[in-house]
Amino acid sequence: MYRNLPFLIVLIGFFPSCNHASVNVDKRNAANQIKPQRQVNPKGGGQEKPRLVWGYRFVINGDFDGDGRQEKLTEHYFNGLTNKETNKFYNGDYDYDIKMANGKRSYSFIVCDNELIRRIDVVPVGNFGLLYLKNEGDLNGDGGDEISYVTNKADWSSFNEYKIMTYKNRKWVVLYWFPIWEWQLPELPRVGNQTVALGSNQVIALNSDTTDKKLLKELKVFNGLVKKAGKNKIQIIYRSKDISQDTIIVGLKNHHPPV
């Protein structure tokens, strides 16, 4: 009757230890999520020169200074060595993209068609331009539209910040910010429907393929992570302290949620 008792004791002790290990692995994986590679490795064992991938540029409209007239904000991505518009990526692996972004000292900024409105320099400098840009409407009741943007950082982490900017006293300031996962945002097209000017005699027309058109459509219908919830209050979808996605209502005067 008791012949199998030692075996049962060992078996009972085995299952709790397995469950405990799986929980630790899950938490570790959640806390260290990394960005997927954006491009495929070039053929020929690195012998073929990587093809230039232009990358998407955001353009939004709104009344940002509160004067009752519409302005346009346009994203730009420059080669720091030539100070000219350049491609964001290459048809190589992600490590190569990071290497080239730093090698070219690339930088990005958002410029307004109203020259009286200062440009926004996208930070941190080690980036691939913008991951997201949106006109959020008038969130604080000052008569001007606020914007939100997320930097496409040149790193392997999925941790990022969603910044809400307002134009006040002739300069852009951070009205509110909150932490996010990058996977909360839609994937960007590689080019979009654009015509790119690379100098007085160089103009490149970029036509979207089927995948780009699908991603562009998804981007246009995406509502963002912010919604107005009352006077100086917004609803945000953010990365909470327990490393999950959560939705809460916050006051703009707090500047950021508990982090």
Tab-separated table of C-alpha atoms in Angstrom:
chain	number	residue	atom	x	y	z
A	1	MET	CA	0.000	0.000	0.000
A	2	TYR	CA	2.828	2.435	0.888
A	3	ARG	CA	5.206	1.144	-1.762
A	4	ASN	CA	4.618	4.151	-4.074
A	5	LEU	CA	4.557	6.777	-1.297
A	6	PRO	CA	8.118	8.156	-1.957
A	7	PHE	CA	7.286	8.512	-5.638
A	8	LEU	CA	4.086	10.483	-4.866
A	9	ILE	CA	5.932	12.822	-2.511
A	10	VAL	CA	8.532	13.597	-5.201
A	11	LEU	CA	5.790	14.092	-7.799
A	12	ILE	CA	3.834	16.514	-5.579
A	13	GLY	CA	6.971	18.555	-4.915
A	14	PHE	CA	7.777	18.676	-8.623
A	15	PHE	CA	4.622	20.493	-9.843
A	16	PRO	CA	4.819	23.575	-7.572
A	17	SER	CA	8.443	24.091	-8.545
A	18	CYS	CA	7.554	23.953	-12.246
A	19	ASN	CA	4.711	26.475	-11.826
A	20	HIS	CA	6.951	28.869	-9.902
A	21	ALA	CA	9.622	28.733	-12.608
A	22	SER	CA	7.161	29.503	-15.406
A	23	VAL	CA	5.866	32.598	-13.575
A	24	ASN	CA	9.388	33.969	-13.168
A	25	VAL	CA	10.169	33.404	-16.846
A	26	ASP	CA	6.957	35.142	-17.919
A	27	LYS	CA	7.717	38.194	-15.764
A	28	ARG	CA	11.273	38.336	-17.020
A	29	ASN	CA	10.142	38.198	-20.646
A	30	ALA	CA	7.497	40.882	-20.061
A	31	ALA	CA	10.010	43.214	-18.435
A	32	ASN	CA	12.583	42.834	-21.209
A	33	GLN	CA	10.540	42.993	-24.384
A	34	ILE	CA	12.612	44.121	-27.338
A	35	LYS	CA	11.847	45.614	-30.712
A	36	PRO	CA	11.511	43.199	-33.636
A	37	GLN	CA	13.803	43.605	-36.628
A	38	ARG	CA	12.276	45.879	-39.227
A	39	GLN	CA	14.091	44.571	-42.294
A	40	VAL	CA	15.421	41.326	-43.689
A	41	ASN	CA	19.151	40.644	-43.831
A	42	PRO	CA	20.611	41.406	-47.289
A	43	LYS	CA	21.470	38.406	-49.488
A	44	GLY	CA	24.979	37.335	-50.346
A	45	GLY	CA	26.372	37.122	-46.819
A	46	GLY	CA	26.729	40.877	-46.469
A	47	GLN	CA	28.364	41.339	-49.894
A	48	GLU	CA	25.367	43.156	-51.379
A	49	LYS	CA	25.085	46.830	-50.486
A	50	PRO	CA	21.956	47.425	-48.342
A	51	ARG	CA	19.140	49.198	-50.186
A	52	LEU	CA	17.937	52.554	-48.862
A	53	VAL	CA	14.533	52.528	-47.149
A	54	TRP	CA	13.135	56.060	-46.953
A	55	GLY	CA	10.827	55.619	-43.956
A	56	TYR	CA	7.475	57.266	-43.233
A	57	ARG	CA	7.120	61.027	-42.505
A	58	PHE	CA	4.215	62.375	-40.438
A	59	VAL	CA	2.208	65.439	-41.511
A	60	ILE	CA	-0.660	66.856	-39.392
A	61	ASN	CA	-2.840	69.976	-39.469
A	62	GLY	CA	-4.336	72.106	-36.685
A	63	ASP	CA	-4.556	75.488	-35.013
A	64	PHE	CA	-1.558	75.159	-32.720
A	65	ASP	CA	-1.075	78.802	-31.710
A	66	GLY	CA	-4.780	79.496	-31.139
A	67	ASP	CA	-5.078	82.303	-33.700
A	68	GLY	CA	-8.021	80.694	-35.478
A	69	ARG	CA	-6.009	79.716	-38.556
A	70	GLN	CA	-4.819	76.246	-39.567
A	71	GLU	CA	-1.133	75.354	-39.616
A	72	LYS	CA	0.717	72.276	-40.875
A	73	LEU	CA	3.390	70.338	-38.971
A	74	THR	CA	5.783	68.158	-40.966
A	75	GLU	CA	8.343	65.625	-39.729
A	76	HIS	CA	11.864	65.795	-41.160
A	77	TYR	CA	14.794	63.382	-40.795
A	78	PHE	CA	18.258	64.760	-41.578
A	79	ASN	CA	21.747	63.402	-42.113
A	80	GLY	CA	23.852	65.273	-39.545
A	81	LEU	CA	26.936	65.204	-41.807
A	82	THR	CA	25.223	66.813	-44.812
A	83	ASN	CA	22.274	68.517	-43.052
A	84	LYS	CA	19.957	67.180	-45.753
A	85	GLU	CA	16.867	64.957	-45.684
A	86	THR	CA	17.905	61.302	-45.673
A	87	ASN	CA	16.599	57.749	-45.498
A	88	LYS	CA	15.710	56.356	-42.076
A	89	PHE	CA	16.507	52.689	-42.692
A	90	TYR	CA	18.318	50.207	-44.923
A	91	ASN	CA	17.264	46.844	-46.271
A	92	GLY	CA	19.604	45.222	-43.757
A	93	ASP	CA	19.269	44.110	-40.161
A	94	TYR	CA	18.295	46.353	-37.272
A	95	ASP	CA	21.824	46.521	-35.853
A	96	TYR	CA	22.965	47.983	-39.169
A	97	ASP	CA	20.196	50.622	-39.015
A	98	ILE	CA	21.345	51.685	-35.536
A	99	LYS	CA	24.973	51.816	-36.673
A	100	MET	CA	24.147	54.010	-39.665
A	101	ALA	CA	21.853	56.340	-37.695
A	102	ASN	CA	24.660	57.066	-35.259
A	103	GLY	CA	27.331	57.128	-37.959
A	104	LYS	CA	25.443	59.789	-39.921
A	105	ARG	CA	24.637	61.668	-36.694
A	106	SER	CA	21.056	61.682	-37.902
A	107	TYR	CA	18.560	63.977	-36.222
A	108	SER	CA	14.869	64.711	-36.670
A	109	PHE	CA	12.528	67.610	-36.041
A	110	ILE	CA	8.954	68.805	-36.623
A	111	VAL	CA	8.587	72.077	-38.518
A	112	CYS	CA	5.532	74.317	-38.964
A	113	ASP	CA	4.561	76.071	-42.212
A	114	ASN	CA	4.027	79.172	-40.078
A	115	GLU	CA	7.584	80.411	-39.660
A	116	LEU	CA	6.654	82.256	-36.460
A	117	ILE	CA	6.035	78.921	-34.711
A	118	ARG	CA	9.251	77.312	-33.555
A	119	ARG	CA	10.199	73.828	-34.626
A	120	ILE	CA	10.217	70.827	-32.261
A	121	ASP	CA	13.522	68.980	-32.009
A	122	VAL	CA	12.792	65.280	-31.516
A	123	VAL	CA	14.622	63.802	-28.525
A	124	PRO	CA	16.576	61.766	-27.666
A	125	VAL	CA	18.875	62.382	-30.631
A	126	GLY	CA	19.662	58.699	-31.218
A	127	ASN	CA	16.442	58.039	-33.149
A	128	PHE	CA	14.741	57.108	-36.416
A	129	GLY	CA	12.389	60.064	-36.393
A	130	LEU	CA	8.849	59.659	-35.102
A	131	LEU	CA	6.936	56.558	-34.132
A	132	TYR	CA	3.739	58.580	-33.805
A	133	LEU	CA	2.412	62.139	-34.199
A	134	LYS	CA	-1.175	63.331	-33.665
A	135	ASN	CA	-3.241	66.493	-33.235
A	136	GLU	CA	-4.998	65.847	-29.906
A	137	GLY	CA	-7.299	68.885	-30.146
A	138	ASP	CA	-7.608	71.524	-27.428
A	139	LEU	CA	-7.026	69.525	-24.230
A	140	ASN	CA	-6.368	72.368	-21.782
A	141	GLY	CA	-8.938	74.899	-23.008
A	142	ASP	CA	-6.485	77.601	-24.091
A	143	GLY	CA	-7.858	77.847	-27.642
A	144	GLY	CA	-4.963	76.038	-29.373
A	145	ASP	CA	-4.591	72.416	-30.379
A	146	GLU	CA	-2.176	70.207	-28.465
A	147	ILE	CA	-0.085	67.511	-30.176
A	148	SER	CA	1.363	64.215	-29.025
A	149	TYR	CA	4.472	62.518	-30.327
A	150	VAL	CA	6.536	59.391	-29.680
A	151	THR	CA	10.201	59.137	-30.664
A	152	ASN	CA	11.281	56.109	-32.695
A	153	LYS	CA	14.358	55.414	-30.568
A	154	ALA	CA	17.397	53.687	-32.040
A	155	ASP	CA	17.507	50.971	-29.393
A	156	TRP	CA	16.199	47.458	-28.710
A	157	SER	CA	13.761	48.333	-25.916
A	158	SER	CA	9.975	48.499	-26.236
A	159	PHE	CA	9.810	51.044	-23.386
A	160	ASN	CA	8.914	54.546	-24.565
A	161	GLU	CA	7.164	57.811	-23.607
A	162	TYR	CA	4.053	59.427	-25.051
A	163	LYS	CA	4.558	63.219	-24.882
A	164	ILE	CA	1.767	65.786	-25.137
A	165	MET	CA	3.057	69.190	-26.266
A	166	THR	CA	1.395	72.607	-26.157
A	167	TYR	CA	2.477	75.872	-27.769
A	168	LYS	CA	2.704	78.483	-25.023
A	169	ASN	CA	4.493	81.845	-24.850
A	170	ARG	CA	5.922	81.280	-28.346
A	171	LYS	CA	7.537	77.948	-27.553
A	172	TRP	CA	6.601	74.272	-27.337
A	173	VAL	CA	6.445	72.797	-23.828
A	174	VAL	CA	5.546	69.366	-22.456
A	175	LEU	CA	2.005	69.537	-21.069
A	176	TYR	CA	1.847	65.876	-20.016
A	177	TRP	CA	3.684	62.611	-20.602
A	178	PHE	CA	3.242	58.940	-19.729
A	179	PRO	CA	5.112	55.653	-20.267
A	180	ILE	CA	3.969	53.221	-22.966
A	181	TRP	CA	4.875	50.004	-24.738
A	182	GLU	CA	5.776	50.599	-28.380
A	183	TRP	CA	3.509	47.733	-29.432
A	184	GLN	CA	0.552	49.894	-28.336
A	185	LEU	CA	1.093	51.935	-31.528
A	186	PRO	CA	0.418	50.809	-35.118
A	187	GLU	CA	3.269	49.688	-37.346
A	188	LEU	CA	4.446	52.376	-39.748
A	189	PRO	CA	4.554	52.129	-43.565
A	190	ARG	CA	8.009	52.112	-45.099
A	191	VAL	CA	7.353	55.125	-47.342
A	192	GLY	CA	3.720	56.209	-47.647
A	193	ASN	CA	2.430	58.185	-50.630
A	194	GLN	CA	5.085	60.865	-50.889
A	195	THR	CA	7.185	62.843	-53.321
A	196	VAL	CA	10.633	63.479	-51.905
A	197	ALA	CA	12.839	66.406	-52.929
A	198	LEU	CA	16.567	65.754	-52.467
A	199	GLY	CA	17.907	68.993	-53.874
A	200	SER	CA	17.239	71.294	-56.813
A	201	ASN	CA	17.553	68.564	-59.453
A	202	GLN	CA	16.668	65.431	-57.508
A	203	VAL	CA	13.062	64.426	-56.922
A	204	ILE	CA	12.024	60.874	-56.036
A	205	ALA	CA	8.420	59.679	-56.243
A	206	LEU	CA	7.723	56.985	-53.653
A	207	ASN	CA	4.820	54.653	-54.350
A	208	SER	CA	3.374	52.445	-51.630
A	209	ASP	CA	3.082	48.702	-52.181
A	210	THR	CA	0.093	46.668	-50.949
A	211	THR	CA	1.522	46.259	-47.451
A	212	ASP	CA	2.285	49.969	-47.144
A	213	LYS	CA	-1.229	50.898	-48.214
A	214	LYS	CA	-2.690	48.580	-45.579
A	215	LEU	CA	-0.433	49.991	-42.837
A	216	LEU	CA	-1.225	53.555	-43.927
A	217	LYS	CA	-4.947	52.846	-43.656
A	218	GLU	CA	-4.523	51.324	-40.184
A	219	LEU	CA	-2.483	54.343	-39.082
A	220	LYS	CA	-5.170	56.796	-40.217
A	221	VAL	CA	-7.960	55.051	-38.291
A	222	PHE	CA	-5.895	54.626	-35.107
A	223	ASN	CA	-7.339	56.864	-32.364
A	224	GLY	CA	-4.190	57.231	-30.300
A	225	LEU	CA	-3.761	56.690	-26.562
A	226	VAL	CA	-5.332	59.940	-25.293
A	227	LYS	CA	-8.950	61.070	-25.000
A	228	LYS	CA	-10.320	64.261	-23.411
A	229	ALA	CA	-12.290	63.389	-20.255
A	230	GLY	CA	-13.337	66.799	-18.913
A	231	LYS	CA	-11.871	70.167	-17.974
A	232	ASN	CA	-8.087	69.669	-17.753
A	233	LYS	CA	-8.622	65.893	-17.563
A	234	ILE	CA	-7.673	63.195	-20.045
A	235	GLN	CA	-8.032	59.444	-20.328
A	236	ILE	CA	-4.783	57.669	-21.170
A	237	ILE	CA	-3.793	54.098	-22.055
A	238	TYR	CA	-0.380	53.692	-20.457
A	239	ARG	CA	2.275	51.270	-19.180
A	240	SER	CA	1.483	50.925	-15.495
A	241	LYS	CA	3.882	50.104	-12.662
A	242	ASP	CA	3.073	46.384	-12.734
A	243	ILE	CA	4.353	46.182	-16.332
A	244	SER	CA	0.944	45.952	-17.966
A	245	GLN	CA	-1.337	48.145	-20.060
A	246	ASP	CA	-3.927	50.133	-18.139
A	247	THR	CA	-6.496	52.889	-18.757
A	248	ILE	CA	-6.970	55.729	-16.249
A	249	ILE	CA	-8.245	59.310	-16.080
A	250	VAL	CA	-5.656	61.868	-14.985
A	251	GLY	CA	-5.389	65.615	-14.441
A	252	LEU	CA	-3.214	67.625	-16.817
A	253	LYS	CA	-1.863	69.674	-13.912
A	254	ASN	CA	-0.142	66.550	-12.560
A	255	HIS	CA	2.066	66.491	-15.684
A	256	HIS	CA	2.470	62.672	-15.567
A	257	PRO	CA	0.854	59.613	-13.920
A	258	PRO	CA	2.370	57.734	-10.951
A	259	VAL	CA	5.427	55.935	-12.359
